[in-house]
Coordinates of C-alpha atoms and ligand atoms in Angstrom, one line a residue:
M1 CA 14.1 61.3 -15.0
S2 CA 10.0 61.2 -16.9
D3 CA 11.9 60.5 -19.8
N4 CA 13.6 57.0 -18.1
I5 CA 9.9 55.6 -17.5
K6 CA 7.8 53.6 -19.2
K7 CA 4.5 53.6 -18.2
G8 CA 1.4 51.2 -19.0
G9 CA -1.2 49.0 -18.2
I10 CA -1.1 45.2 -18.2
S11 CA -2.6 45.8 -21.6
V12 CA -6.6 46.3 -22.6
E13 CA -7.6 43.5 -21.3
T14 CA -5.8 42.3 -18.2
H15 CA -7.4 44.7 -16.8
H16 CA -10.8 41.9 -16.4
I17 CA -8.2 39.1 -15.0
F18 CA -7.0 40.7 -11.8
P19 CA -10.1 41.2 -10.0
I20 CA -10.9 37.4 -11.2
I21 CA -7.0 36.2 -10.3
K22 CA -8.2 38.0 -6.7
K23 CA -12.0 36.2 -6.5
W24 CA -11.0 33.1 -7.8
L25 CA -8.2 31.2 -6.1
Y26 CA -9.4 32.7 -2.9
S27 CA -9.2 29.8 -1.1
E28 CA -5.4 28.0 -2.9
K29 CA -4.1 31.7 -1.9
D30 CA -0.2 29.9 -1.0
I31 CA -0.2 29.0 -4.0
F32 CA 1.3 32.6 -5.0
L33 CA 4.9 31.1 -3.0
R34 CA 5.0 27.7 -5.7
E35 CA 4.2 29.8 -8.8
I36 CA 6.6 32.1 -7.8
V37 CA 9.7 30.3 -6.8
S38 CA 8.6 27.4 -8.9
N39 CA 9.5 30.9 -12.0
A40 CA 12.9 32.2 -10.0
T41 CA 14.1 27.7 -9.8
D42 CA 13.5 27.4 -13.7
A43 CA 15.2 30.6 -13.8
I44 CA 18.5 29.0 -13.1
T45 CA 17.9 25.9 -14.5
K46 CA 17.5 28.0 -17.6
L47 CA 21.1 29.7 -16.8
K48 CA 22.5 26.7 -15.7
R49 CA 21.2 24.8 -19.6
L50 CA 23.0 27.9 -20.9
I51 CA 26.3 27.7 -18.9
S52 CA 26.5 23.8 -20.1
L53 CA 26.0 25.2 -23.4
G54 CA 29.1 27.8 -22.8
E55 CA 26.3 30.3 -23.9
A56 CA 26.8 32.3 -20.6
A57 CA 29.7 32.6 -18.1
E58 CA 30.3 30.2 -15.3
N59 CA 28.3 31.5 -12.6
E60 CA 30.9 32.0 -9.5
A61 CA 28.2 32.4 -6.3
P62 CA 26.1 28.9 -5.6
F63 CA 22.8 29.7 -6.8
R64 CA 20.0 29.9 -4.3
I65 CA 16.8 31.9 -3.6
D66 CA 16.5 33.5 -0.7
V67 CA 12.6 34.0 0.1
I68 CA 12.8 37.0 2.7
C69 CA 10.1 38.5 4.8
D70 CA 10.2 42.3 6.2
K71 CA 7.5 42.9 8.8
E72 CA 8.3 46.5 8.5
A73 CA 8.4 47.2 5.1
G74 CA 5.1 44.3 4.9
T75 CA 7.2 42.9 2.1
L76 CA 7.5 39.5 1.3
T77 CA 10.7 39.5 -1.8
V78 CA 11.2 36.1 -3.5
K79 CA 15.1 37.1 -4.9
D80 CA 17.2 33.8 -7.2
N81 CA 20.0 34.4 -9.1
G82 CA 18.8 32.5 -12.1
I83 CA 18.7 33.9 -15.9
G84 CA 17.3 37.3 -15.0
M85 CA 15.6 39.6 -17.8
T86 CA 16.7 42.5 -20.4
E87 CA 14.0 45.3 -20.7
E88 CA 12.2 43.4 -23.4
E89 CA 11.8 39.9 -22.4
L90 CA 10.2 42.0 -19.3
E91 CA 7.7 43.1 -21.5
K92 CA 7.2 40.6 -23.8
Y93 CA 6.4 37.7 -20.4
I94 CA 5.3 39.8 -17.5
C95 CA 3.4 42.7 -19.3
N96 CA 1.4 41.0 -22.6
I97 CA -0.2 38.3 -19.9
A98 CA -3.3 38.8 -22.4
L99 CA -2.9 35.0 -24.6
S100 CA -5.6 35.0 -27.3
G101 CA -8.0 33.0 -26.2
A102 CA -7.4 34.2 -22.4
L103 CA -10.8 36.4 -22.1
D104 CA -12.9 33.5 -23.3
F105 CA -12.0 30.8 -21.3
I106 CA -12.5 33.2 -18.4
Q107 CA -15.6 34.5 -19.2
K108 CA -16.8 30.6 -19.9
Y109 CA -15.7 29.8 -16.3
E110 CA -16.8 33.0 -14.8
A111 CA -20.2 31.6 -13.8
Q112 CA -18.2 28.4 -12.5
D113 CA -17.2 27.9 -9.0
D114 CA -13.7 27.4 -7.5
S115 CA -13.1 23.7 -8.4
A116 CA -13.3 24.6 -12.5
S117 CA -10.9 27.6 -12.1
S118 CA -7.5 26.7 -10.5
G119 CA -6.6 25.8 -13.8
I120 CA -6.3 28.4 -14.9
I121 CA -3.4 30.0 -13.5
G122 CA -1.4 27.3 -15.4
H123 CA -3.5 27.8 -18.1
F124 CA -2.0 31.0 -19.6
G125 CA 0.6 31.0 -18.1
L126 CA -0.5 33.9 -14.6
G127 CA 1.4 31.8 -12.3
F128 CA 4.1 34.9 -11.5
Y129 CA 0.2 37.1 -11.6
S130 CA -0.8 34.7 -8.5
S131 CA 1.1 37.3 -5.9
F132 CA -2.1 39.5 -7.1
M133 CA -4.2 37.3 -4.3
V134 CA -1.5 38.0 -1.7
A135 CA 0.0 41.6 -2.7
D136 CA -2.0 44.9 -3.9
R137 CA 1.7 46.1 -5.4
V138 CA 4.5 44.6 -6.9
E139 CA 8.0 44.6 -7.3
L140 CA 10.6 43.6 -9.8
V141 CA 13.7 43.9 -10.8
T142 CA 15.4 42.2 -13.0
K143 CA 18.8 41.8 -14.4
S144 CA 19.9 39.6 -18.0
Y145 CA 22.9 37.4 -17.6
N146 CA 24.1 39.0 -21.0
G147 CA 25.0 42.7 -19.6
D148 CA 22.1 44.7 -20.5
K149 CA 21.3 47.0 -17.1
A150 CA 19.0 46.2 -14.6
V151 CA 15.2 46.9 -15.3
R152 CA 12.8 47.7 -11.5
W153 CA 9.1 47.3 -12.6
V154 CA 6.7 47.8 -10.9
C155 CA 2.4 47.6 -10.4
N156 CA 0.0 48.0 -8.8
D157 CA -2.9 45.5 -9.0
A158 CA -5.2 47.7 -11.3
G159 CA -2.5 46.9 -13.5
E160 CA -0.7 49.8 -14.4
Y161 CA 3.3 49.5 -14.2
E162 CA 5.7 51.6 -15.0
I163 CA 9.0 50.3 -15.7
T164 CA 13.0 52.8 -15.2
E165 CA 16.2 51.6 -14.7
A166 CA 17.4 50.1 -11.8
E167 CA 20.5 48.3 -9.8
R168 CA 21.2 44.9 -9.3
E169 CA 24.5 42.9 -8.3
G170 CA 25.0 40.4 -10.3
C171 CA 21.6 38.7 -12.8
G172 CA 19.0 37.4 -11.6
T173 CA 15.4 38.5 -10.7
D174 CA 13.9 39.8 -7.6
I175 CA 10.4 39.7 -6.9
I176 CA 9.1 42.6 -4.0
M177 CA 5.7 41.7 -2.9
H178 CA 3.9 44.4 -0.6
I179 CA 1.6 42.0 0.8
N180 CA -1.6 43.1 1.4
D181 CA -2.8 44.0 5.2
G182 CA -4.1 41.2 7.4
E183 CA -2.5 38.5 5.3
D184 CA -0.2 36.7 7.7
Y185 CA 2.7 35.7 4.1
L186 CA 4.7 37.6 6.8
E187 CA 5.4 35.7 9.7
L188 CA 8.0 33.3 9.4
S189 CA 5.9 29.7 10.6
K190 CA 3.5 30.7 8.0
L191 CA 5.8 30.6 5.3
R192 CA 8.2 27.5 5.9
A193 CA 4.6 25.7 6.2
V194 CA 4.3 26.7 2.5
L195 CA 7.5 26.6 1.8
D196 CA 7.5 22.5 3.2
K197 CA 4.3 21.8 1.6
Y198 CA 5.2 23.5 -2.1
C199 CA 8.9 23.4 -2.3
D200 CA 10.4 21.4 -0.3
F201 CA 12.1 19.0 -2.6
M202 CA 12.9 22.1 -5.2
P203 CA 15.7 21.7 -6.8
V204 CA 17.8 24.8 -5.7
D205 CA 18.5 25.7 -2.7
I206 CA 15.8 27.7 -0.5
Y207 CA 16.6 29.8 2.2
L208 CA 13.6 31.5 4.3
S209 CA 15.2 34.6 6.4
D210 CA 13.9 37.5 8.3
A211 CA 14.9 40.4 6.8
T212 CA 14.4 42.4 10.4
D213 CA 17.0 39.1 12.1
T214 CA 20.2 39.7 11.5
K215 CA 20.6 35.9 12.8
E216 CA 21.2 33.5 10.0
D217 CA 20.2 30.3 10.0
G218 CA 22.9 28.9 6.9
N219 CA 20.7 26.4 6.3
P220 CA 19.1 25.6 2.7
I221 CA 15.0 24.7 4.0
N222 CA 14.7 21.6 1.4
E223 CA 16.5 18.7 -0.5
T224 CA 17.4 19.1 -3.8
C225 CA 17.6 16.3 -5.0
P226 CA 15.0 13.9 -3.5
L227 CA 15.3 10.1 -3.1
W228 CA 13.0 9.2 -6.5
Q229 CA 15.4 10.8 -8.8
K230 CA 18.1 8.9 -7.6
T231 CA 18.7 5.3 -9.6
I232 CA 17.4 2.4 -7.2
S233 CA 21.2 1.0 -6.7
E234 CA 22.5 4.5 -5.6
C235 CA 19.7 4.4 -2.5
S236 CA 20.0 1.3 0.4
D237 CA 16.8 0.5 2.6
E238 CA 17.9 2.7 5.2
D239 CA 17.3 6.2 3.1
Y240 CA 14.2 4.3 1.8
K241 CA 13.2 4.3 5.4
A242 CA 14.7 7.9 6.8
F243 CA 12.6 9.3 3.9
Y244 CA 9.8 7.7 4.2
H245 CA 9.6 8.7 8.2
K246 CA 10.2 12.0 7.3
V247 CA 7.6 12.9 4.5
F248 CA 4.6 10.3 6.3
N249 CA 5.4 12.0 9.6
D250 CA 5.1 8.3 10.4
V251 CA 7.5 7.1 13.0
R252 CA 7.0 3.1 11.9
D253 CA 8.7 1.7 8.4
P254 CA 7.3 0.8 5.7
L255 CA 6.5 -2.8 4.9
F256 CA 7.9 -2.9 1.7
W257 CA 8.4 0.1 -1.2
V258 CA 8.0 -0.4 -5.0
H259 CA 10.9 2.4 -6.9
I260 CA 9.4 3.6 -9.9
N261 CA 11.8 4.8 -12.3
A262 CA 9.9 5.1 -15.5
D263 CA 11.4 6.0 -19.0
Y264 CA 10.2 7.9 -21.7
P265 CA 7.1 8.3 -22.3
L266 CA 5.9 7.4 -20.2
N267 CA 8.2 9.4 -18.0
F268 CA 7.8 9.5 -14.2
K269 CA 8.9 8.8 -11.0
G270 CA 7.9 8.1 -7.8
I271 CA 8.3 6.1 -4.5
L272 CA 5.3 3.9 -2.8
Y273 CA 5.8 2.3 0.2
F274 CA 2.8 -0.3 1.5
P275 CA 2.8 1.3 5.3
R276 CA 2.6 -1.0 8.4
I277 CA -1.4 -0.5 9.4
G278 CA -1.4 -0.4 13.1
N279 CA -4.8 -1.1 13.9
E280 CA -8.2 -1.0 12.8
Y281 CA -9.1 1.9 14.2
E282 CA -6.0 3.6 12.0
S283 CA -7.7 5.2 9.1
I284 CA -6.3 2.6 6.1
E285 CA -6.2 5.6 3.4
G286 CA -3.2 6.2 2.6
Q287 CA -1.4 8.8 0.9
V288 CA 0.4 9.3 -2.7
K289 CA 1.7 13.5 -3.3
L290 CA 1.8 13.4 -6.7
Y291 CA 4.8 16.3 -7.5
Y292 CA 5.9 18.4 -10.8
N293 CA 9.6 18.1 -11.7
Q294 CA 10.2 18.6 -7.8
V295 CA 7.7 21.2 -7.4
F296 CA 4.4 20.0 -5.7
V297 CA 0.7 19.3 -7.1
A298 CA -1.3 17.4 -5.0
D299 CA -1.8 14.7 -2.5
N300 CA -4.0 12.5 -3.0
I301 CA -4.3 12.0 -6.4
K302 CA -7.0 9.4 -6.9
E303 CA -7.3 9.3 -10.9
V304 CA -3.0 7.8 -11.0
I305 CA -3.6 5.5 -8.0
P306 CA -6.4 3.7 -8.9
E307 CA -8.6 2.6 -6.1
Y308 CA -8.3 -0.8 -4.6
L309 CA -4.9 1.0 -4.2
L310 CA -5.1 3.4 -2.2
M311 CA -3.7 2.5 1.5
L312 CA -0.1 3.3 -1.1
K313 CA 1.6 5.9 1.1
G314 CA 4.4 7.7 -1.6
V315 CA 6.0 10.0 -4.0
L316 CA 5.2 10.8 -8.1
D317 CA 6.7 12.9 -10.1
C318 CA 4.7 12.9 -13.3
P319 CA 6.8 16.1 -15.3
E320 CA 4.4 15.3 -18.6
L321 CA 1.2 16.3 -16.6
P322 CA 1.2 20.3 -16.5
L323 CA 2.0 21.9 -12.8
N324 CA -1.9 23.3 -13.1
V325 CA -4.2 19.9 -13.1
S326 CA -7.2 20.1 -12.7
R327 CA -9.7 17.1 -11.6
S328 CA -11.9 17.3 -15.1
Y329 CA -9.1 17.4 -16.7
L330 CA -6.5 13.3 -15.2
Q331 CA -9.7 12.3 -15.4
T332 CA -9.7 12.3 -19.5
N333 CA -6.2 11.9 -20.0
S334 CA -5.5 9.2 -21.2
Y335 CA -1.5 9.4 -20.0
V336 CA -3.1 9.3 -16.3
S337 CA -4.5 6.2 -17.0
K338 CA -1.0 4.8 -18.8
V339 CA 1.0 6.5 -15.9
S340 CA -1.4 4.8 -13.6
S341 CA -1.5 1.5 -15.0
H342 CA 2.5 1.4 -15.3
I343 CA 1.8 1.8 -11.1
V344 CA -0.6 -1.8 -10.9
K345 CA 2.2 -3.0 -13.3
K346 CA 4.9 -2.6 -10.7
V347 CA 3.3 -2.8 -8.2
A348 CA 2.1 -6.4 -9.3
D349 CA 6.2 -7.2 -10.4
K350 CA 7.6 -6.1 -6.8
L351 CA 5.4 -9.0 -4.9
N352 CA 6.5 -11.5 -7.7
F353 CA 10.6 -10.7 -7.0
M354 CA 9.3 -10.3 -3.6
L355 CA 7.8 -14.4 -3.8
H356 CA 11.1 -15.7 -5.2
N357 CA 13.9 -13.4 -3.3
E358 CA 12.3 -12.4 -0.4
R359 CA 10.6 -15.0 0.9
E360 CA 10.8 -14.9 4.6
N361 CA 9.9 -10.7 4.9
Y362 CA 7.1 -11.3 2.2
E363 CA 5.8 -13.8 4.7
K364 CA 6.4 -11.1 7.0
A365 CA 4.0 -8.5 5.2
W366 CA 0.8 -10.1 4.3
G367 CA 0.0 -10.1 7.1
A368 CA -0.3 -6.9 6.7
I369 CA -1.5 -6.4 3.0
G370 CA -2.6 -10.1 2.0
S371 CA -6.6 -8.8 2.5
F372 CA -5.5 -5.7 0.9
I373 CA -4.2 -7.9 -2.4
E374 CA -7.1 -9.8 -2.4
Y375 CA -9.3 -7.4 -2.6
A376 CA -6.9 -5.9 -5.5
C377 CA -7.9 -9.1 -7.2
L378 CA -11.4 -8.7 -6.7
R379 CA -11.2 -5.7 -8.0
D380 CA -8.6 -6.0 -11.4
R381 CA -8.3 -8.8 -13.2
K382 CA -5.1 -7.4 -14.6
F383 CA -3.9 -6.7 -11.8
Y384 CA -5.1 -10.4 -10.4
D385 CA -3.7 -12.3 -13.5
R386 CA -0.2 -10.7 -12.9
V387 CA -0.3 -11.8 -9.4
K388 CA -2.3 -14.8 -8.8
D389 CA 0.8 -17.6 -8.1
S390 CA 2.4 -14.8 -5.7
M391 CA -0.8 -15.2 -3.7
L392 CA 0.1 -16.4 -0.1
M393 CA -2.7 -18.8 3.0
Q394 CA -1.7 -18.6 5.8
L395 CA -2.0 -22.3 7.3
T396 CA -3.5 -22.7 10.1
D397 CA -0.1 -24.3 11.6
K398 CA 1.0 -20.7 10.2
R399 CA 3.1 -21.7 7.6
F400 CA 2.6 -19.5 4.0
V401 CA 1.7 -21.1 0.8
T402 CA 0.9 -20.1 -2.0
L403 CA -1.9 -22.7 -4.4
P404 CA -0.1 -24.0 -6.4
E405 CA 2.3 -24.9 -3.1
Y406 CA -0.6 -26.1 -1.6
L407 CA -2.5 -28.0 -4.3
E408 CA 1.1 -30.4 -4.8
N409 CA 1.2 -31.3 -1.4
A410 CA -2.2 -32.2 -1.3
K411 CA -1.9 -33.7 -5.0
D412 CA -2.4 -37.2 -2.7
T413 CA -4.8 -36.6 0.1
N414 CA -7.6 -34.1 -1.7
E415 CA -6.6 -32.9 -5.2
N416 CA -7.3 -29.8 -6.2
T417 CA -9.0 -29.2 -3.0
V418 CA -8.5 -26.6 -0.7
Y419 CA -9.6 -26.7 3.2
Y420 CA -10.4 -24.0 4.8
A421 CA -11.3 -23.1 7.8
T422 CA -13.1 -19.3 9.1
D423 CA -12.6 -19.5 12.8
R424 CA -9.1 -21.1 14.3
S425 CA -11.3 -21.9 17.4
L426 CA -15.0 -22.6 16.7
Q427 CA -13.0 -25.3 13.9
S428 CA -10.5 -26.4 15.5
Q429 CA -12.1 -30.0 16.0
Y430 CA -12.1 -29.9 12.0
I431 CA -8.4 -28.3 11.6
S432 CA -7.0 -30.9 13.7
L433 CA -8.5 -34.2 11.8
L434 CA -7.9 -32.9 8.5
N435 CA -4.1 -32.6 9.8
A436 CA -3.9 -35.7 11.4
N437 CA -4.7 -37.0 8.2
G438 CA -2.4 -34.7 6.3
I439 CA -4.1 -32.3 4.6
D440 CA -3.2 -28.6 5.7
V441 CA -6.7 -26.4 6.8
A442 CA -5.5 -22.9 4.8
L443 CA -7.6 -19.9 7.2
M444 CA -9.6 -17.4 5.7
E445 CA -10.5 -16.2 8.6
H446 CA -12.0 -11.6 6.4
V447 CA -14.8 -11.3 4.8
V448 CA -12.4 -10.9 1.3
D449 CA -11.4 -14.2 1.7
T450 CA -14.1 -16.7 0.8
Q451 CA -14.6 -13.9 -1.4
F452 CA -11.5 -14.1 -3.0
A453 CA -11.2 -18.2 -3.3
A454 CA -15.3 -17.8 -4.5
M455 CA -13.6 -15.7 -7.7
L456 CA -10.5 -17.9 -8.2
E457 CA -12.5 -21.4 -8.6
D458 CA -14.3 -19.8 -11.3
F459 CA -11.5 -18.3 -12.7
D460 CA -9.7 -20.9 -12.3
G461 CA -12.3 -23.8 -12.7
K462 CA -10.2 -26.6 -11.4
V463 CA -9.7 -25.3 -8.1
K464 CA -12.1 -26.0 -5.7
Y465 CA -12.5 -24.3 -1.5
L466 CA -14.2 -26.6 1.0
R467 CA -14.3 -25.5 4.3
V468 CA -12.9 -27.7 7.1
D469 CA -16.8 -28.6 8.2
A470 CA -17.8 -29.4 4.8
D471 CA -17.8 -33.2 3.2
V472 CA -15.0 -33.5 6.7
A473 CA -16.2 -37.8 6.2
N474 CA -15.1 -38.3 2.8
A475 CA -11.8 -36.9 3.5
I476 CA -11.3 -38.8 6.7
K477 CA -13.2 -41.8 6.5
L478 CA -11.7 -45.1 6.6
D479 CA -12.5 -47.6 3.2
E480 CA -14.3 -49.8 4.2
S481 CA -17.8 -51.0 4.1
V482 CA -20.5 -50.2 7.2
D483 CA -23.5 -51.1 9.3
E484 CA -26.3 -47.8 8.6
S485 CA -28.5 -49.3 11.5
E486 CA -31.7 -47.5 10.4
K487 CA -33.1 -47.7 14.2
L488 CA -30.2 -44.9 15.0
A489 CA -30.6 -42.8 12.4
E490 CA -34.6 -42.3 13.3
L491 CA -33.3 -41.9 17.3
F492 CA -30.6 -39.4 15.8
K493 CA -33.1 -37.2 13.6
K494 CA -36.0 -37.7 16.7
A495 CA -33.7 -36.5 19.6
S496 CA -32.0 -33.7 17.2
K497 CA -35.8 -31.9 16.9
N498 CA -34.4 -30.7 13.1
D499 CA -36.1 -32.4 10.7
R500 CA -34.1 -31.0 8.1
L501 CA -31.1 -33.5 9.4
S502 CA -30.0 -36.2 7.0
V503 CA -28.2 -39.1 9.1
S504 CA -24.6 -41.6 7.3
F505 CA -23.0 -43.8 8.2
S506 CA -18.7 -43.6 7.8
A507 CA -15.7 -45.5 9.4
L508 CA -13.7 -42.7 10.7
K509 CA -10.3 -43.2 11.5
D510 CA -10.2 -41.7 15.2
E511 CA -12.6 -43.3 16.8
S512 CA -13.0 -41.0 19.9
I513 CA -15.5 -38.6 18.5
P514 CA -18.9 -40.2 17.6
A515 CA -20.4 -38.1 15.2
L516 CA -20.1 -35.2 12.6
L517 CA -21.7 -33.1 11.0
N518 CA -21.2 -32.1 7.4
V519 CA -22.7 -28.6 6.3
S520 CA -22.8 -28.5 2.3
E521 CA -20.6 -25.7 1.1
E522 CA -23.0 -24.8 -1.6
S523 CA -25.6 -24.4 0.7
R524 CA -24.1 -23.0 2.8
R525 CA -22.6 -20.1 0.7
M526 CA -25.9 -19.6 0.2
E527 CA -26.8 -18.9 3.4
E528 CA -24.1 -16.5 4.2
M529 CA -25.3 -14.5 1.1
M530 CA -28.5 -13.8 1.9
K531 CA -27.7 -13.1 5.1
L532 CA -25.6 -10.3 3.1
Y533 CA -29.2 -9.4 1.1
A534 CA -31.1 -9.7 4.2
S535 CA -29.0 -7.5 6.0
R536 CA -28.7 -4.8 3.4
L537 CA -32.6 -5.3 2.6
P538 CA -34.2 -5.2 5.8
D539 CA -37.2 -6.3 4.5
M540 CA -36.2 -9.3 3.5
D541 CA -35.8 -12.8 6.0
G542 CA -32.7 -13.7 5.5
S543 CA -32.9 -17.0 6.9
Y544 CA -31.7 -20.2 4.6
P545 CA -32.0 -23.4 5.8
T546 CA -28.4 -24.9 5.3
E547 CA -28.7 -28.3 4.3
M548 CA -26.6 -30.9 7.4
S549 CA -26.6 -34.0 7.5
L550 CA -25.3 -36.5 10.9
I551 CA -22.3 -38.5 9.9
I552 CA -22.4 -41.5 12.7
N553 CA -18.9 -42.7 13.7
T554 CA -19.3 -46.9 13.5
R555 CA -16.1 -47.4 14.9
S556 CA -16.9 -45.4 18.3
P557 CA -17.8 -47.1 20.9
L558 CA -20.5 -44.6 22.0
I559 CA -22.0 -45.3 19.1
E560 CA -21.8 -48.6 20.2
K561 CA -23.4 -48.8 23.4
L562 CA -25.9 -46.2 22.8
E563 CA -27.0 -48.5 20.1
D564 CA -27.7 -51.4 23.1
L565 CA -29.0 -48.5 25.5
A566 CA -31.6 -47.6 22.8
E567 CA -33.3 -51.3 23.0
S568 CA -32.8 -50.8 26.7
E569 CA -34.0 -47.9 27.9
P570 CA -35.2 -45.9 25.1
N571 CA -35.4 -42.6 27.0
K572 CA -31.7 -42.1 27.8
A573 CA -30.8 -43.4 24.9
E574 CA -32.8 -40.4 23.5
M575 CA -31.2 -38.5 25.6
M576 CA -27.2 -39.5 24.6
A577 CA -27.9 -39.0 20.9
S578 CA -29.6 -35.2 21.8
Y579 CA -26.5 -34.3 23.3
I580 CA -24.4 -36.3 20.7
Y581 CA -26.4 -34.2 18.3
K582 CA -25.7 -31.3 20.2
L583 CA -21.9 -31.2 20.9
S584 CA -21.3 -31.6 17.3
L585 CA -23.1 -29.1 16.6
L586 CA -21.2 -26.7 19.2
S587 CA -18.1 -27.8 18.1
Q588 CA -19.2 -26.6 13.8
K589 CA -21.4 -23.0 14.9
K590 CA -21.8 -20.6 17.3
F591 CA -24.7 -21.6 19.4
S592 CA -27.6 -19.3 20.2
A593 CA -28.6 -18.0 22.8
D594 CA -31.8 -21.1 23.0
E595 CA -29.4 -23.7 21.8
M596 CA -27.1 -22.6 24.2
N597 CA -29.5 -23.2 26.8
G598 CA -30.9 -26.7 25.6
F599 CA -27.6 -27.3 25.6
L600 CA -27.3 -27.5 29.1
A601 CA -29.8 -28.4 30.1
D602 CA -28.7 -31.5 28.3
G603 CA -25.7 -31.6 30.0
F604 CA -26.9 -31.0 33.9
A605 CA -29.9 -33.6 32.7
L606 CA -27.0 -36.0 32.0
L607 CA -25.3 -35.5 35.1
S608 CA -28.2 -36.2 37.6
L609 CA -27.7 -39.9 35.9
L610 CA -24.9 -40.3 36.8
Ligands
LIG1 P1 4.3 30.5 -16.5 O1 5.9 30.3 -15.2 O2 3.9 29.9 -16.4 O3 5.4 30.3 -18.2 P2 4.3 33.1 -15.8 O4 3.8 33.7 -15.9 O5 4.4 33.0 -13.6 O6 4.1 32.4 -16.5 O7 5.6 33.9 -15.6 C1 5.9 34.1 -17.5 C2 7.1 34.8 -17.9 O8 7.7 35.4 -17.0 C3 7.6 33.8 -17.4 O9 8.1 32.3 -18.7 C4 9.4 33.3 -17.5 O10 9.8 34.2 -18.6 C5 9.5 34.6 -17.0 N1 10.0 35.1 -15.4 C6 8.7 35.1 -14.3 N2 9.6 34.6 -13.0 C7 11.5 35.6 -13.5 C8 12.4 34.8 -12.4 N3 12.0 34.8 -11.7 N4 13.5 35.4 -13.8 C9 13.4 35.1 -14.8 N5 12.2 35.1 -15.6 C10 11.3 35.1 -15.2

């Protein structure tokens, strides 16, 4: 009998490896199951390939992987009906794990922290040995597809093994792990959670069962053909939505999605979703899951998706990347940066496509994604160049237009100028004045909108953005000569108590407005910038005097009356001028507490004169 037992030590050098596996991979223990199950998947894939080549006999039983826990025996078994191994292969692939250079590598990284070590398992084909993170003894029973006798290999956590003959029905491999005390890998719920995370989309049916429970649940726990592996024409909108709900646990429908199927040389597949973001308190951090041939690798790989698209949720399957990737590997890998640029291009293509083919949906989504897309443009000039003609603006009357559409409409009234409002209610008077003159006003209520506009002016060179209270009189005045009254100008300057105020005269179409404030776009932008700096630098004084001019409407009957009053009752005239000035201020900006009190006091004083 003893003749049939072969004994050995894994290799002279590998006794170093066992303690390292245990120590270094402590924090990522769960991945042992991913490693063992993906080996089983590989074994089945290999056998399928041989069958298709006619080099192996057709398999009668369906291919499957069984994960069986046996609490009484204290074992966790992963069983496959794949290619199996001959005794020779067992010795070659399992017993000789120390590859040249492995020890050097280990010594080099021994002094470093855990994060650097996570790549080691994959690097040196130690995947199988990660089982020793959770087991003190591992048995492997395997029978090759070529009909050789089955063999059993048993190894303890010191790396000492023995090989004996064994019995096994059919070809394939069983990995029986004797789980260490204190580990919860014999709990079905724990196993289910780990399998759901790493093996949810593996290409072979996986069954999870409890050896002590005879009730068989006949359903595989995974989905062997995930949506991203299908061609776009095979997937319906409902499929995309259902996949999103399942994978991201989000009951809401996504806004839209991009299905990527990149051929050689990039060779990756994926689906990226624009999620519906409910309210501002919700985290906008997306979730992009990275897979390697349907085996889950990691979440939120920032290196693959540019930072400005991180609100996306989705899956990416990159078989060109190793299963065990480290952050530092991804950061310096040129393949990764190509994948990343391809994703950016596809997202841009999708936006352009939607503009031309799904305008209604696109407009609906824009409210939710507009700011993100503008931000992305600010971060990446190339992305901006790709999508610049597909950016939408919402007008104050709720319509959506692109910049070219806006400018086309504005040709006769405000050529190359976009009028915008930053506050729909505060600036409503200006908005109505412009609208009444056939001029559209874009709504730019987010900070990023105005930053984007400034960038666009810079890149475009021709187009100019003006807030509704800048230069408005120019847009709506009549072309007629006006009498400029020096006296009135002085009266308003005095009444306003603002020595920087300049006063000018225009004939505005709308007679009901006595005066309007014009705030220079440049000086207002400068003021906003100073405020921003001041908020960052506490010592800085953020005040910057904005240049304002008050435009007196010579066609207003009220102004005519004021002129008469200035002769007869100068005191009343000053009160009236002060109030008109304050009303024009009110329609342009939010009052400070002092301004509000002054405004109310003026109003009451005027009423008392009635
Ligand atoms: P890797 O999978 O990275 O090559 P592993 O240590 O996980 O490294 O496995 C080493 C080798 O052992 C595999 O390449 C394969 O040839 C063989 N092997 C492991 N598990 C199985 C299995 N379930 N069936 C057949 N061969 C296996």
